Amino acid sequence: MTAPLKNSDPITVDVALGERAYDIVIGRGVLARLGQRIAALRPGVRTAIVTDRTVAKHWLGATEASLAQAGIPTATIVVDEGEGSKSYAGLQQVSEALIAAKIERNDLVIALGGGVVGDLAGFAAAILRRGVDFVQVPTSLLAQVDSSVGGKTGINSPQGKNLLGAFHQPVLVIADTAVLDTLSPRQFRAGYAEVAKYGLLGDAAFFTWLESNHADLFKGGAAREHAIATSCRAKAAIVARDERETGDRALLNLGHTFGHALEAATGFSDRLFHGEGVAVGMVLAAQFSAELGMLPEGDVARIIHHLDQVGLPTHLQDIAGFAQEGIGDADSLLALMAQDKKVKRGKLTFILMEAIGRAVIAKDVDPAKVRDFLQGRLARRG
């Protein structure tokens, strides 16, 4: 691995999509230049900021000030925090507010928030007047390394996560790492699961580096920018060659088939944050891979050890309320997986592992094997 860059050096990662290419700007304090960057990108533009109540308390004022300094008029739309806003009702609220704010096709929507706000605001922008451009200003670690990059937008259905949406690329991503200082430890840990994912799916050296440097990343040292930039480069490279997930981009879903089912089983509630579901899902994917004879048990143990070390849940029994409320049986979890977006003609697709740093797309996985595996995991005691 290369040595981490200094905190003071903003890093720019290019998402190479031809005429729709855009920059991801990463660094401490880069939010202050948001207005300047937008003015240079779109002279004369009007904007509307979509954010949630918690983010608004910390970062709305600074965002509005940056836009005002650049002479950019803006409206503000504030939604409730959490997955509940990523719904039909949340989409209606944001869409109607954007129409009322007279946001036109040559204007910009600014998504100021975590993955929920980014997905919701991006989807509203995608369908408003048949398509309005938007800017991602991710305020969670998970959003900075994953959901703000690549153009996936959408909302949840009661039947599953992200089942309604559109591919709609942003025109700019501003990832200010200073905003992560206001996250709760649990929120930061949840985002870290997506960082670890990039090492597990395609970069063994990066995973090894994370094992040695995660403490500095959590403290806000130079490792933070380096890890975010490395994650963004990995995702940008995959998106550039498979924007609409017809091939390699599916690898980015390591841990997500299990994780999304667990989120649905817990009602998209605070019992299980998305990144926590991914962490448990990655362990399940590793254990299932080992059960199929694909992955050495030593690699499974190493993955569990590292995720445990940073405080992430690694087993079904670690999910809040597991003993009291449960998460359903193997058949109900399998039914939730059948709603996964990667299912084709009713056949399950999983992202499995052959080694740390080498994930593979496994199509037409036998549901009976998955059911037996889940039954065994659910029966564990602690």
Tab-separated table of C-alpha atoms in Angstrom:
chain	number	residue	atom	x	y	z
A	1	MET	CA	0.000	0.000	0.000
A	2	THR	CA	1.090	3.551	-0.562
A	3	ALA	CA	1.675	5.781	2.462
A	4	PRO	CA	-1.352	7.779	3.604
A	5	LEU	CA	-1.569	11.363	2.413
A	6	LYS	CA	-1.593	14.251	4.868
A	7	ASN	CA	-4.935	15.504	6.138
A	8	SER	CA	-4.275	18.895	4.560
A	9	ASP	CA	-4.090	17.534	1.027
A	10	PRO	CA	-7.505	17.270	-0.677
A	11	ILE	CA	-7.700	14.205	-2.876
A	12	THR	CA	-9.658	14.112	-6.121
A	13	VAL	CA	-10.925	10.809	-7.498
A	14	ASP	CA	-12.315	10.778	-11.035
A	15	VAL	CA	-15.322	8.655	-11.916
A	16	ALA	CA	-14.644	8.032	-15.595
A	17	LEU	CA	-18.032	7.865	-17.311
A	18	GLY	CA	-17.329	9.826	-20.486
A	19	GLU	CA	-19.624	12.830	-20.813
A	20	ARG	CA	-21.080	12.033	-17.384
A	21	ALA	CA	-17.734	11.854	-15.593
A	22	TYR	CA	-17.462	13.635	-12.269
A	23	ASP	CA	-15.028	14.274	-9.428
A	24	ILE	CA	-15.080	13.065	-5.849
A	25	VAL	CA	-13.261	15.653	-3.726
A	26	ILE	CA	-12.044	14.254	-0.389
A	27	GLY	CA	-10.469	16.133	2.508
A	28	ARG	CA	-10.970	18.041	5.737
A	29	GLY	CA	-12.737	21.371	5.222
A	30	VAL	CA	-13.656	20.915	1.549
A	31	LEU	CA	-17.307	21.751	2.308
A	32	ALA	CA	-16.324	25.422	2.596
A	33	ARG	CA	-15.624	25.538	-1.152
A	34	LEU	CA	-18.851	23.810	-2.211
A	35	GLY	CA	-20.406	27.036	-3.515
A	36	GLN	CA	-17.242	27.965	-5.389
A	37	ARG	CA	-17.080	24.560	-7.074
A	38	ILE	CA	-20.772	24.617	-8.027
A	39	ALA	CA	-20.509	28.148	-9.420
A	40	ALA	CA	-17.599	27.065	-11.612
A	41	LEU	CA	-19.440	23.918	-12.696
A	42	ARG	CA	-22.821	25.549	-13.362
A	43	PRO	CA	-22.746	29.364	-13.627
A	44	GLY	CA	-26.094	30.958	-12.772
A	45	VAL	CA	-27.514	27.821	-11.181
A	46	ARG	CA	-30.184	27.666	-8.476
A	47	THR	CA	-30.090	24.892	-5.882
A	48	ALA	CA	-32.223	23.069	-3.338
A	49	ILE	CA	-30.618	21.335	-0.365
A	50	VAL	CA	-32.194	18.098	0.862
A	51	THR	CA	-31.042	17.100	4.351
A	52	ASP	CA	-32.300	15.511	7.546
A	53	ARG	CA	-32.946	17.089	10.932
A	54	THR	CA	-29.787	15.829	12.604
A	55	VAL	CA	-27.427	16.796	9.780
A	56	ALA	CA	-29.145	20.174	9.500
A	57	LYS	CA	-28.176	20.997	13.093
A	58	HIS	CA	-24.506	20.468	12.339
A	59	TRP	CA	-23.881	21.291	8.674
A	60	LEU	CA	-26.801	23.081	7.021
A	61	GLY	CA	-25.584	26.523	8.107
A	62	ALA	CA	-22.092	25.974	6.700
A	63	THR	CA	-23.531	24.641	3.444
A	64	GLU	CA	-25.910	27.567	3.013
A	65	ALA	CA	-23.088	30.014	3.820
A	66	SER	CA	-20.821	28.483	1.192
A	67	LEU	CA	-23.549	28.772	-1.448
A	68	ALA	CA	-24.402	32.345	-0.406
A	69	GLN	CA	-20.764	33.412	-0.655
A	70	ALA	CA	-20.788	32.164	-4.252
A	71	GLY	CA	-24.034	34.024	-4.981
A	72	ILE	CA	-26.061	30.847	-5.424
A	73	PRO	CA	-29.724	31.022	-4.325
A	74	THR	CA	-30.999	27.937	-2.516
A	75	ALA	CA	-34.062	26.400	-0.918
A	76	THR	CA	-33.934	23.878	1.929
A	77	ILE	CA	-35.932	20.672	2.406
A	78	VAL	CA	-35.577	18.847	5.744
A	79	VAL	CA	-36.749	15.256	6.216
A	80	ASP	CA	-36.840	12.999	9.249
A	81	GLU	CA	-33.713	11.017	9.990
A	82	GLY	CA	-33.571	7.307	9.223
A	83	GLU	CA	-34.726	4.685	6.738
A	84	GLY	CA	-38.361	5.675	7.292
A	85	SER	CA	-37.796	8.690	5.017
A	86	LYS	CA	-36.653	6.410	2.185
A	87	SER	CA	-40.267	5.624	1.388
A	88	TYR	CA	-43.135	6.570	-0.897
A	89	ALA	CA	-44.132	9.261	1.607
A	90	GLY	CA	-40.583	10.620	1.829
A	91	LEU	CA	-40.257	10.708	-1.942
A	92	GLN	CA	-43.539	12.598	-2.242
A	93	GLN	CA	-42.461	15.115	0.394
A	94	VAL	CA	-39.152	15.869	-1.311
A	95	SER	CA	-40.532	15.859	-4.853
A	96	GLU	CA	-43.372	18.241	-4.049
A	97	ALA	CA	-41.010	20.547	-2.164
A	98	LEU	CA	-38.627	20.640	-5.155
A	99	ILE	CA	-41.512	21.534	-7.458
A	100	ALA	CA	-42.657	24.232	-5.033
A	101	ALA	CA	-39.098	25.607	-4.958
A	102	LYS	CA	-39.269	25.889	-8.771
A	103	ILE	CA	-36.192	23.743	-9.318
A	104	GLU	CA	-35.810	23.404	-13.087
A	105	ARG	CA	-33.827	21.102	-15.358
A	106	ASN	CA	-30.771	23.365	-15.424
A	107	ASP	CA	-30.707	23.661	-11.605
A	108	LEU	CA	-29.147	21.361	-9.011
A	109	VAL	CA	-30.412	19.326	-6.091
A	110	ILE	CA	-27.860	19.012	-3.266
A	111	ALA	CA	-28.036	15.874	-1.129
A	112	LEU	CA	-26.560	16.846	2.247
A	113	GLY	CA	-26.609	13.781	4.460
A	114	GLY	CA	-25.942	10.093	4.752
A	115	GLY	CA	-27.051	7.244	2.541
A	116	VAL	CA	-30.758	7.740	3.166
A	117	VAL	CA	-30.703	11.399	2.119
A	118	GLY	CA	-28.428	10.690	-0.840
A	119	ASP	CA	-30.626	7.873	-2.153
A	120	LEU	CA	-33.860	9.794	-1.568
A	121	ALA	CA	-32.698	13.159	-2.949
A	122	GLY	CA	-30.997	11.482	-5.897
A	123	PHE	CA	-34.147	9.552	-6.822
A	124	ALA	CA	-36.282	12.682	-6.498
A	125	ALA	CA	-33.812	14.497	-8.785
A	126	ALA	CA	-33.911	11.610	-11.274
A	127	ILE	CA	-37.685	11.804	-11.687
A	128	LEU	CA	-38.211	15.557	-11.248
A	129	ARG	CA	-39.054	17.031	-14.667
A	130	ARG	CA	-37.714	13.725	-16.075
A	131	GLY	CA	-34.263	14.400	-14.718
A	132	VAL	CA	-32.485	17.161	-12.789
A	133	ASP	CA	-28.777	16.972	-11.937
A	134	PHE	CA	-27.641	16.660	-8.359
A	135	VAL	CA	-24.593	16.976	-6.115
A	136	GLN	CA	-23.752	14.544	-3.325
A	137	VAL	CA	-22.403	15.983	-0.055
A	138	PRO	CA	-22.174	12.788	2.017
A	139	THR	CA	-21.993	13.279	5.788
A	140	SER	CA	-21.530	9.682	6.943
A	141	LEU	CA	-18.585	7.376	6.396
A	142	LEU	CA	-20.855	4.864	4.681
A	143	ALA	CA	-22.098	7.482	2.240
A	144	GLN	CA	-18.619	8.849	1.558
A	145	VAL	CA	-17.182	5.479	0.572
A	146	ASP	CA	-20.210	3.836	-0.974
A	147	SER	CA	-23.692	5.218	-1.520
A	148	SER	CA	-22.708	8.693	-2.791
A	149	VAL	CA	-20.629	7.197	-5.613
A	150	GLY	CA	-21.974	5.356	-8.632
A	151	GLY	CA	-25.419	6.802	-9.240
A	152	LYS	CA	-27.646	4.296	-7.451
A	153	THR	CA	-30.679	6.133	-6.072
A	154	GLY	CA	-33.950	4.861	-4.687
A	155	ILE	CA	-36.366	4.141	-1.893
A	156	ASN	CA	-37.456	1.056	0.006
A	157	SER	CA	-40.636	-0.953	-0.442
A	158	PRO	CA	-42.261	-2.710	2.512
A	159	GLN	CA	-41.278	-5.856	0.589
A	160	GLY	CA	-37.575	-5.084	0.406
A	161	LYS	CA	-34.746	-2.578	0.364
A	162	ASN	CA	-34.041	-0.306	-2.627
A	163	LEU	CA	-36.625	-1.992	-4.849
A	164	LEU	CA	-37.667	1.320	-6.429
A	165	GLY	CA	-35.071	3.625	-7.908
A	166	ALA	CA	-32.993	4.760	-10.839
A	167	PHE	CA	-29.399	4.974	-11.970
A	168	HIS	CA	-28.745	8.719	-11.829
A	169	GLN	CA	-25.138	9.862	-11.530
A	170	PRO	CA	-24.266	12.980	-9.518
A	171	VAL	CA	-22.272	15.752	-11.198
A	172	LEU	CA	-20.015	16.242	-8.163
A	173	VAL	CA	-19.296	14.569	-4.818
A	174	ILE	CA	-17.856	16.586	-1.928
A	175	ALA	CA	-16.648	14.311	0.884
A	176	ASP	CA	-15.554	16.506	3.784
A	177	THR	CA	-13.946	14.163	6.299
A	178	ALA	CA	-14.304	16.729	9.102
A	179	VAL	CA	-18.072	16.202	9.134
A	180	LEU	CA	-17.483	12.616	10.257
A	181	ASP	CA	-16.323	13.949	13.631
A	182	THR	CA	-19.967	14.553	14.565
A	183	LEU	CA	-21.046	10.953	13.932
A	184	SER	CA	-21.828	8.676	16.841
A	185	PRO	CA	-19.319	5.836	17.325
A	186	ARG	CA	-21.997	3.365	16.213
A	187	GLN	CA	-22.679	5.274	12.969
A	188	PHE	CA	-18.966	5.499	12.194
A	189	ARG	CA	-18.461	1.785	12.828
A	190	ALA	CA	-21.396	0.973	10.552
A	191	GLY	CA	-19.759	2.939	7.744
A	192	TYR	CA	-16.461	1.179	8.335
A	193	ALA	CA	-18.058	-2.099	7.261
A	194	GLU	CA	-18.215	-0.736	3.705
A	195	VAL	CA	-14.530	0.273	3.887
A	196	ALA	CA	-13.543	-3.240	4.943
A	197	LYS	CA	-15.703	-4.586	2.113
A	198	TYR	CA	-13.418	-3.090	-0.529
A	199	GLY	CA	-10.459	-4.952	0.886
A	200	LEU	CA	-12.367	-8.215	1.137
A	201	LEU	CA	-13.807	-8.147	-2.365
A	202	GLY	CA	-10.765	-7.109	-4.369
A	203	ASP	CA	-7.746	-5.730	-2.477
A	204	ALA	CA	-6.099	-8.036	0.045
A	205	ALA	CA	-3.285	-5.521	0.636
A	206	PHE	CA	-5.815	-2.852	1.604
A	207	PHE	CA	-7.484	-5.217	4.088
A	208	THR	CA	-4.087	-5.943	5.628
A	209	TRP	CA	-3.429	-2.192	5.820
A	210	LEU	CA	-6.777	-1.690	7.559
A	211	GLU	CA	-5.890	-4.333	10.129
A	212	SER	CA	-2.855	-2.232	11.073
A	213	ASN	CA	-4.258	1.287	10.628
A	214	HIS	CA	-7.937	1.200	11.603
A	215	ALA	CA	-7.308	2.928	14.937
A	216	ASP	CA	-5.896	6.033	13.211
A	217	LEU	CA	-8.823	5.982	10.786
A	218	PHE	CA	-11.295	5.987	13.679
A	219	LYS	CA	-9.409	8.782	15.485
A	220	GLY	CA	-9.526	11.027	12.415
A	221	GLY	CA	-5.874	10.797	11.479
A	222	ALA	CA	-4.409	10.795	7.994
A	223	ALA	CA	-5.501	7.174	7.580
A	224	ARG	CA	-9.098	8.380	7.287
A	225	GLU	CA	-8.589	10.269	4.009
A	226	HIS	CA	-6.415	7.489	2.644
A	227	ALA	CA	-9.016	4.803	3.396
A	228	ILE	CA	-11.874	6.853	1.935
A	229	ALA	CA	-9.896	7.662	-1.223
A	230	THR	CA	-8.844	4.032	-1.669
A	231	SER	CA	-12.456	2.909	-1.263
A	232	CYS	CA	-13.721	5.527	-3.727
A	233	ARG	CA	-11.076	4.600	-6.313
A	234	ALA	CA	-12.088	0.951	-6.030
A	235	LYS	CA	-15.754	1.731	-6.506
A	236	ALA	CA	-15.119	4.277	-9.273
A	237	ALA	CA	-13.106	1.704	-11.237
A	238	ILE	CA	-15.892	-0.865	-11.011
A	239	VAL	CA	-18.632	1.657	-11.861
A	240	ALA	CA	-16.651	2.906	-14.865
A	241	ARG	CA	-16.632	-0.557	-16.430
A	242	ASP	CA	-20.099	-1.688	-15.298
A	243	GLU	CA	-22.327	1.280	-14.517
A	244	ARG	CA	-25.652	-0.574	-14.457
A	245	GLU	CA	-24.585	-3.734	-12.666
A	246	THR	CA	-24.710	-6.207	-15.515
A	247	GLY	CA	-21.419	-7.803	-14.456
A	248	ASP	CA	-18.583	-6.892	-12.090
A	249	ARG	CA	-20.506	-4.199	-10.222
A	250	ALA	CA	-22.453	-6.933	-8.457
A	251	LEU	CA	-19.242	-7.648	-6.502
A	252	LEU	CA	-19.908	-4.431	-4.563
A	253	ASN	CA	-22.832	-6.284	-2.990
A	254	LEU	CA	-20.589	-8.529	-0.907
A	255	GLY	CA	-22.548	-9.106	2.301
A	256	HIS	CA	-25.613	-7.283	0.993
A	257	THR	CA	-27.862	-10.194	0.002
A	258	PHE	CA	-27.785	-11.466	3.578
A	259	GLY	CA	-27.583	-7.934	5.014
A	260	HIS	CA	-30.584	-6.512	3.155
A	261	ALA	CA	-32.723	-9.476	4.244
A	262	LEU	CA	-31.685	-8.859	7.851
A	263	GLU	CA	-32.553	-5.159	7.553
A	264	ALA	CA	-35.995	-6.050	6.215
A	265	ALA	CA	-36.450	-8.659	8.967
A	266	THR	CA	-35.753	-5.999	11.600
A	267	GLY	CA	-38.144	-3.525	9.974
A	268	PHE	CA	-35.478	-1.147	8.600
A	269	SER	CA	-35.163	0.084	12.184
A	270	ASP	CA	-32.416	1.206	14.545
A	271	ARG	CA	-32.061	-2.395	15.608
A	272	LEU	CA	-29.719	-2.841	12.666
A	273	PHE	CA	-27.985	-0.067	10.745
A	274	HIS	CA	-27.234	-0.788	7.090
A	275	GLY	CA	-23.488	-1.105	7.682
A	276	GLU	CA	-24.094	-3.449	10.601
A	277	GLY	CA	-26.227	-5.615	8.343
A	278	VAL	CA	-23.397	-5.608	5.803
A	279	ALA	CA	-20.904	-6.651	8.490
A	280	VAL	CA	-23.021	-9.617	9.570
A	281	GLY	CA	-23.760	-10.326	5.905
A	282	MET	CA	-20.066	-10.405	4.973
A	283	VAL	CA	-19.363	-12.882	7.768
A	284	LEU	CA	-22.291	-15.028	6.629
A	285	ALA	CA	-21.027	-14.860	3.038
A	286	ALA	CA	-17.564	-15.921	4.218
A	287	GLN	CA	-18.947	-18.750	6.363
A	288	PHE	CA	-21.205	-19.953	3.544
A	289	SER	CA	-18.239	-19.824	1.151
A	290	ALA	CA	-16.219	-21.926	3.585
A	291	GLU	CA	-19.090	-24.387	3.940
A	292	LEU	CA	-19.101	-24.767	0.150
A	293	GLY	CA	-15.351	-25.443	0.216
A	294	MET	CA	-14.455	-22.163	-1.496
A	295	LEU	CA	-12.772	-20.183	1.329
A	296	PRO	CA	-10.216	-21.325	3.926
A	297	GLU	CA	-11.500	-21.316	7.515
A	298	GLY	CA	-8.474	-19.229	8.493
A	299	ASP	CA	-9.704	-16.400	6.281
A	300	VAL	CA	-13.137	-16.592	7.897
A	301	ALA	CA	-11.576	-16.304	11.349
A	302	ARG	CA	-9.471	-13.348	10.239
A	303	ILE	CA	-12.510	-11.499	8.880
A	304	ILE	CA	-14.498	-12.097	12.075
A	305	HIS	CA	-11.552	-11.023	14.242
A	306	HIS	CA	-11.101	-7.722	12.427
A	307	LEU	CA	-14.789	-6.791	12.408
A	308	ASP	CA	-15.039	-7.782	16.088
A	309	GLN	CA	-11.975	-5.666	16.812
A	310	VAL	CA	-13.648	-2.488	15.539
A	311	GLY	CA	-16.890	-3.268	17.370
A	312	LEU	CA	-19.124	-4.421	14.517
A	313	PRO	CA	-21.666	-7.238	14.884
A	314	THR	CA	-20.461	-10.453	13.282
A	315	HIS	CA	-23.171	-13.007	14.072
A	316	LEU	CA	-26.953	-13.117	13.853
A	317	GLN	CA	-27.065	-13.311	17.646
A	318	ASP	CA	-25.340	-9.892	17.834
A	319	ILE	CA	-28.354	-8.145	16.261
A	320	ALA	CA	-30.183	-6.003	18.812
A	321	GLY	CA	-33.223	-7.750	20.254
A	322	PHE	CA	-32.298	-11.112	18.736
A	323	ALA	CA	-33.221	-13.048	21.888
A	324	GLN	CA	-36.486	-11.157	22.472
A	325	GLU	CA	-37.862	-10.279	19.035
A	326	GLY	CA	-35.881	-12.599	16.796
A	327	ILE	CA	-35.355	-12.065	13.060
A	328	GLY	CA	-37.554	-14.806	11.663
A	329	ASP	CA	-36.682	-18.330	10.634
A	330	ALA	CA	-34.578	-19.544	7.729
A	331	ASP	CA	-37.570	-19.730	5.388
A	332	SER	CA	-38.669	-16.140	6.081
A	333	LEU	CA	-35.126	-14.842	5.558
A	334	LEU	CA	-34.885	-16.833	2.329
A	335	ALA	CA	-38.188	-15.288	1.179
A	336	LEU	CA	-36.750	-11.822	1.806
A	337	MET	CA	-33.643	-12.734	-0.201
A	338	ALA	CA	-35.914	-13.776	-3.071
A	339	GLN	CA	-36.851	-10.071	-3.384
A	340	ASP	CA	-33.196	-9.094	-3.802
A	341	LYS	CA	-32.478	-7.070	-6.952
A	342	LYS	CA	-29.868	-9.626	-8.064
A	343	VAL	CA	-32.452	-12.397	-8.293
A	344	LYS	CA	-33.021	-13.369	-11.934
A	345	ARG	CA	-35.954	-15.559	-12.966
A	346	GLY	CA	-36.291	-16.581	-9.337
A	347	LYS	CA	-32.677	-17.787	-9.058
A	348	LEU	CA	-30.532	-16.522	-6.196
A	349	THR	CA	-27.223	-14.799	-6.877
A	350	PHE	CA	-24.695	-14.445	-4.058
A	351	ILE	CA	-21.344	-12.722	-3.813
A	352	LEU	CA	-19.067	-15.329	-2.282
A	353	MET	CA	-15.346	-15.466	-1.526
A	354	GLU	CA	-12.398	-17.567	-2.625
A	355	ALA	CA	-9.870	-15.629	-0.533
A	356	ILE	CA	-9.537	-12.325	1.269
A	357	GLY	CA	-9.314	-9.927	-1.655
A	358	ARG	CA	-11.050	-12.226	-4.135
A	359	ALA	CA	-14.852	-12.232	-4.310
A	360	VAL	CA	-16.827	-14.004	-7.018
A	361	ILE	CA	-20.363	-13.851	-8.379
A	362	ALA	CA	-22.172	-17.137	-7.705
A	363	LYS	CA	-25.313	-17.545	-9.786
A	364	ASP	CA	-28.168	-19.995	-9.267
A	365	VAL	CA	-27.207	-20.879	-5.690
A	366	ASP	CA	-29.224	-23.830	-4.379
A	367	PRO	CA	-31.856	-22.391	-1.992
A	368	ALA	CA	-31.852	-25.632	0.015
A	369	LYS	CA	-28.176	-25.150	0.852
A	370	VAL	CA	-28.817	-21.550	1.877
A	371	ARG	CA	-31.760	-22.625	4.058
A	372	ASP	CA	-29.712	-25.338	5.788
A	373	PHE	CA	-26.858	-22.885	6.326
A	374	LEU	CA	-29.165	-20.267	7.850
A	375	GLN	CA	-30.856	-22.796	10.076
A	376	GLY	CA	-27.458	-23.736	11.447
A	377	ARG	CA	-26.496	-20.105	12.057
A	378	LEU	CA	-29.826	-19.290	13.717
A	379	ALA	CA	-29.489	-22.259	16.053
A	380	ARG	CA	-26.169	-21.036	17.456
A	381	ARG	CA	-26.101	-19.974	21.103
A	382	GLY	CA	-24.220	-16.666	21.302
